[in-house]
Amino acid sequence: MGKRSMWSFKFTTASLVLIPTAVGINYIGKFFASLLKLPLWLDSIGTMLSSMMAGPIVGAISGAINNIIYGLTADPISLVYAITSVAIGLTVGILAYIGWFKSWSMAVVSGLVVGLIAAIVSTPLNVIFWGGQTGNIWGDSVFAFLSAREIPIWIASFADEIIVDVPDKIATVLISYGIYKGLPRQLTSIYRNDDEIKEL
Amino acid sequence: MRTLSLYQEGDSIIHKIDPITKIIFVLITILIPIIMGTLNSAFAFLIISLTLVIIAGVIKKVLPIVGFTSIILVTVIIIQGLYYFNNRTPFFAIGTVVFYKEGLLYALEIILRIYSIINSVSLLMFTTKPSDLVEALVKKGLSPRIGYVFSSVLQIIPQMMSTVDTIIDAQRSRGMEVEGSFSRRIRAFIPLIGPAVISSLIDTKERAMALEVRAFNSRYKKTFLNEGTTFKYADVMQVSLISILIISIVLRFVH
Amino acid sequence: MFFMKIITVEHLKYKYPLSDKLALDDISFEIEQGEFIGIIGQNGAGKSTLCQALVGLVPNFYKGSYGGTVLVNGINVSKTEVSEVASHVGLVFQNPFNQITGSKLTVYEEVAFGLENLGLPVEEMKRRIDNVLNLLGLYEFRDKNPFDLSGGQMQRLAIAGIIAMQPEVIVLDEPTSQLDPQGSEEVFRVVQRLSEQGMTIVMAEHKMEKIAAYSDRVMLLHDGKLIDFDIPKKVFSREDIEEYGVITPVYTRICKNLDIKDENGFYPITIDEAHERLEKIL
Ligand SMILES: Nc1ncnc2c1ncn2[C@@H]1O[C@H](COP(=O)(O)OP(=O)(O)OP(=O)(O)O)[C@@H](O)[C@H]1O
Ligand SMILES: [Mg+2]
């Protein structure tokens, strides 16, 4: 039985319905992170879960819609960062597909990769829209420190973003992976829309 | 009913403009100041979108969003004023700390751009009914299935958030602590979100099937119960807005 | 009298993906137009799977392995798209929340969802919506947000959304299992009304008193197999019924303990029958 390519996806109703739920999970994560005053965002758990369950494209769309909705209902600037969310959805989906989520230690490495990619995508946006800052106290302190030493803005901004993103994405990947492992097979199997109906 | 929508009823001229025109307006207020890269263009767009917000009568709603962003913008002024790489001309000093003109101007440009984005997006979100927005996009060729995702997400999120209250109560009564050391708080996170997340994911299966039995995947051309109002000047306005965008790109490359 | 067969199932077999056990094992039966059919059996017997096979979600939603045929109104369900089957047979699920589309802001628009998908003209839509809202006692709520309804109202709305598509058959899979007693009563009442109007109804249900009261015939499932398909009295009077994890209606149990049977040798299954029998004896 040949494995279907991760890109050849059919927009099944099941994967479509996963998207609003994924966005809702992102909101729940964000809400509890601030309730517990955690120094992390934890606002992409749903995006990552949808990638793990239904592949990179569904994950990317979940990410995009997440930021569009958040941008249109709370914080307009987050519209711009839809691009970062798309990158997160794609990366997690691809890593899941090539089997990087096999163990907790692999999940940590995956989190690192996702964090780096998120930082790479966000840095130009930070530079264009915020002059390089992220709005996070710790990250921005580093940004100020590096800028004061005449380190180029791109590097300073990247460092700022890394400090913010990498720990957050590692934590988010670990949480999502833990939840994913706890999902019943009867649920995850409906997203494997590769199978043909077999004759009995 | 809780909904995420920020739509405010109103009968201003802005409320009557069709959603697509407003979306194009949002896009050009984000893009043109970046393409032009000048203080004047950023200032012009801020004035335009601010004027429109006032005409629409939603300025009071926009202020909190502006306020929220201003905290970060203060740090932008400080950091750029002190350390912007082009800083040459001292502007003023507080003790031994010198603020430079170039950095402050750059910070000003950032602030103008951010405020004009906030204003133009607010214009869209406060004066457009989400269902009209989605229907307009679907009529323009957005897949009705993606349209469904947009309109359902606005109602499903508040539904999911309402389960959150139940969880908090349940966990509190079991002695969960939301205060305490960092490691204690992070360990509280999983039992808080785990059950809500898993049950909402399990629900997606029945939700998907319930849509399918209501012909969600139908091949027929969809019809609409609400025929939506049309805006007379939509075409003219859209063409003008897009022309402005093209002109600004041309200007940028001519210079 | 001429009865038209509305559902014909022949040698239906089904296995879910990643499962090695048949969830439906060689099931055959026929249902006539206007009948009220109850489906009973213990947890995991295959009731939901059978309900979903009647609308084509099994196999088309899950895939997996499938054999045999399901014909509804002459349509071969497994070979037809679910959206097309929807105009012939509708399915109501357990959880009312999950059946609200979430994309509509009023009860009225919510009912329109399926009709818009079918591409009906607006006039026709409005006619049908008014009709079903009245039939299901929801007309007064037409401008309310669906999520603001009570559980029983929400489940009736789910039924309305299905009925508006004018299927010949409606299948209900434990439609009251998530409702409080009052909500359940509301739902059973509208189901009964639909039945009186001549609609063919198939209902999986754990509440045996309801099955006994409404069903023309009862289907007993166990381990994916069709054990019995007969009038409720006969099924509930089986000596081995408890081996299938079915707890018979309370009146049946009482009469069984007292060994009270009717002239055909069956135990009474409703309060009225039990009452009548007891009066004859005393
Ligand atoms: N998606 C699935 N994947 C694999 N197996 C499944 C799936 N859904 C159900 N099953 C299995 O198929 C069998 C029949 O399940 P079904 O849900 O039809 O039973 P049921 O009679 O409706 O039970 P209940 O009274 O609990 O609703 C069970 O053994 C169940 O574990
Ligand atoms: Mg069931």
XYZ file of C-alpha atoms in Angstrom, chain B:
255
model
C -25.167 34.911 22.643
C -21.473 35.525 22.793
C -19.807 36.115 19.493
C -16.358 37.347 18.651
C -17.736 39.751 16.107
C -17.105 43.416 16.849
C -19.712 44.658 14.397
C -21.524 47.791 15.537
C -24.916 48.538 14.052
C -24.967 51.905 12.342
C -26.178 53.777 9.307
C -23.143 55.819 8.364
C -22.051 55.917 4.743
C -19.143 53.654 5.742
C -21.579 50.999 6.923
C -23.136 51.004 3.456
C -19.896 50.450 1.564
C -19.536 46.844 0.447
C -17.118 44.529 2.293
C -14.840 43.871 -0.677
C -14.106 47.573 -1.120
C -13.241 47.784 2.563
C -10.910 44.789 2.335
C -9.078 46.381 -0.573
C -8.806 49.549 1.466
C -7.241 47.639 4.366
C -4.723 46.040 2.016
C -3.622 49.315 0.521
C -3.251 51.025 3.893
C -0.921 48.220 4.897
C 0.985 48.053 1.611
C 1.359 51.607 0.297
C 3.193 53.117 3.268
C 5.625 50.185 3.126
C 6.072 50.454 -0.626
C 6.566 54.214 -0.526
C 8.606 54.134 2.665
C 8.023 57.811 3.325
C 6.749 59.641 6.362
C 4.277 61.576 4.216
C 2.549 58.507 2.845
C 2.257 56.992 6.320
C 0.846 60.261 7.617
C -1.590 60.599 4.714
C -3.018 57.127 5.258
C -3.367 57.656 8.977
C -5.355 60.853 8.371
C -7.559 59.154 5.778
C -8.366 56.111 7.871
C -8.807 58.156 11.035
C -11.269 60.446 9.230
C -13.221 57.437 7.989
C -13.298 55.934 11.491
C -14.739 59.186 12.806
C -17.336 59.347 10.024
C -18.332 55.751 10.802
C -18.861 56.789 14.421
C -16.687 54.023 15.897
C -13.739 56.068 17.161
C -14.631 55.259 20.784
C -14.275 51.554 20.015
C -10.927 52.027 18.306
C -9.269 53.936 21.143
C -8.756 50.936 23.470
C -6.985 49.052 20.676
C -4.786 52.075 20.041
C -4.054 52.354 23.741
C -3.084 48.709 23.991
C -0.518 49.059 21.204
C 0.843 52.352 22.508
C 2.743 50.670 25.329
C 4.905 48.848 22.804
C 5.222 51.971 20.683
C 6.731 53.841 23.628
C 9.517 51.276 23.731
C 9.939 51.708 19.978
C 10.506 55.455 20.469
C 13.057 54.813 23.195
C 14.986 52.092 21.435
C 15.052 53.741 18.010
C 15.700 57.199 19.475
C 18.723 55.833 21.268
C 20.089 53.139 18.995
C 18.740 53.485 15.411
C 21.665 52.585 13.165
C 21.426 55.859 11.215
C 21.439 58.007 14.340
C 23.701 61.065 13.807
C 21.982 64.251 14.908
C 21.372 64.570 18.638
C 17.841 65.884 19.183
C 17.628 66.146 22.952
C 19.196 64.607 26.003
C 17.962 63.472 29.359
C 21.030 63.651 31.544
C 23.672 61.755 29.638
C 21.179 59.812 27.543
C 20.996 61.273 24.033
C 18.012 60.848 21.714
C 18.701 61.222 18.028
C 16.587 62.850 15.343
C 16.897 60.066 12.762
C 15.769 57.399 15.197
C 12.867 59.465 16.443
C 11.686 60.120 12.881
C 11.940 56.432 12.119
C 9.928 55.658 15.249
C 7.373 58.214 14.141
C 7.014 56.487 10.791
C 6.494 53.143 12.521
C 3.875 54.668 14.798
C 2.003 56.299 11.927
C 1.926 53.060 9.982
C 0.794 50.967 12.912
C -1.950 53.441 13.803
C -3.171 53.621 10.247
C -3.353 49.817 10.026
C -5.288 49.745 13.289
C -7.705 52.355 12.015
C -8.341 50.794 8.648
C -8.760 47.279 10.044
C -11.065 48.686 12.718
C -13.100 50.329 10.015
C -13.627 46.950 8.423
C -14.385 45.064 11.614
C -16.646 47.590 13.320
C -18.759 48.471 10.293
C -19.126 45.147 8.493
C -21.408 42.327 9.518
C -19.291 39.140 9.450
C -21.976 37.246 7.563
C -22.034 39.953 4.868
C -18.271 39.843 4.638
C -18.196 36.085 4.173
C -21.054 36.094 1.679
C -19.409 38.850 -0.338
C -16.189 36.835 -0.485
C -18.034 33.666 -1.464
C -19.833 35.533 -4.239
C -16.422 36.758 -5.422
C -15.298 33.158 -5.740
C -14.028 32.179 -2.284
C -14.890 28.521 -1.767
C -18.142 28.302 0.243
C -16.373 25.702 2.352
C -13.724 28.182 3.462
C -16.541 30.698 3.886
C -18.144 28.229 6.284
C -14.926 28.027 8.288
C -14.812 31.793 8.718
C -18.394 32.188 9.796
C -18.417 29.183 12.094
C -15.182 30.088 13.838
C -16.737 33.280 15.199
C -19.406 31.264 17.000
C -17.454 28.118 17.805
C -14.707 29.939 19.702
C -17.098 31.499 22.236
C -18.768 28.084 22.602
C -15.407 26.490 23.337
C -14.434 29.294 25.688
C -17.615 28.748 27.671
C -16.481 25.201 28.427
C -13.342 26.801 29.812
C -15.273 28.352 32.697
C -16.608 24.941 33.624
C -13.090 23.510 33.590
C -11.717 26.233 35.800
C -14.440 25.659 38.370
C -13.948 21.906 38.298
C -10.175 22.152 38.651
C -10.403 24.749 41.410
C -12.706 22.539 43.412
C -10.129 19.785 43.050
C -7.566 22.063 44.605
C -5.696 23.067 41.480
C -3.608 26.170 42.005
C -3.286 28.876 39.401
C -0.820 30.705 41.611
C 2.536 29.533 42.869
C 5.954 28.793 41.443
C 6.635 28.683 37.729
C 6.972 24.903 37.595
C 3.772 24.517 39.543
C 1.899 26.775 37.150
C 3.204 25.064 34.038
C 2.213 21.702 35.481
C -1.285 23.069 36.028
C -1.552 23.884 32.320
C -2.040 20.354 30.970
C -4.901 19.247 33.229
C -6.563 22.560 32.443
C -6.504 22.383 28.683
C -6.177 18.624 28.034
C -9.806 17.575 28.568
C -11.265 20.580 26.736
C -8.955 20.090 23.776
C -9.520 16.363 23.457
C -13.282 16.569 23.773
C -13.498 19.380 21.230
C -11.402 17.353 18.803
C -13.598 14.300 19.320
C -16.639 16.458 18.606
C -15.262 17.373 15.176
C -16.139 13.905 13.896
C -19.851 14.192 14.630
C -19.804 17.826 13.503
C -18.331 16.830 10.151
C -20.878 14.072 9.644
C -23.728 16.384 10.629
C -22.605 18.812 7.920
C -22.368 16.076 5.336
C -25.933 14.928 5.881
C -26.953 18.498 5.219
C -25.469 18.332 1.738
C -22.371 20.309 2.660
C -20.479 18.704 -0.228
C -23.278 19.238 -2.682
C -22.347 19.709 -6.331
C -25.260 22.046 -6.943
C -24.625 25.726 -7.186
C -25.314 27.127 -3.761
C -28.098 29.651 -3.315
C -28.397 32.213 -0.521
C -31.313 32.852 1.789
C -30.205 36.449 2.254
C -29.589 38.089 -1.047
C -27.413 40.815 0.435
C -27.586 44.434 -0.559
C -25.486 45.756 -3.380
C -23.482 48.938 -3.166
C -23.840 51.138 -6.234
C -20.345 52.568 -6.304
C -18.493 49.376 -5.412
C -16.887 48.902 -8.821
C -15.768 52.516 -9.157
C -14.274 52.559 -5.676
C -12.510 49.241 -6.093
C -10.980 50.230 -9.411
C -9.800 53.569 -7.986
C -8.238 51.919 -4.937
C -6.379 49.394 -7.025
C -5.189 52.155 -9.385
C -3.790 54.057 -6.408
C -1.863 50.945 -5.389
C -0.468 50.510 -8.900
C 0.493 54.182 -9.126
C 2.359 53.987 -5.828
C 4.316 50.959 -7.023
C 5.201 52.763 -10.271
C 6.220 55.922 -8.391
C 8.432 53.899 -6.119
C 10.323 52.359 -8.999
C 10.589 55.577 -10.973
C 12.325 57.285 -8.087
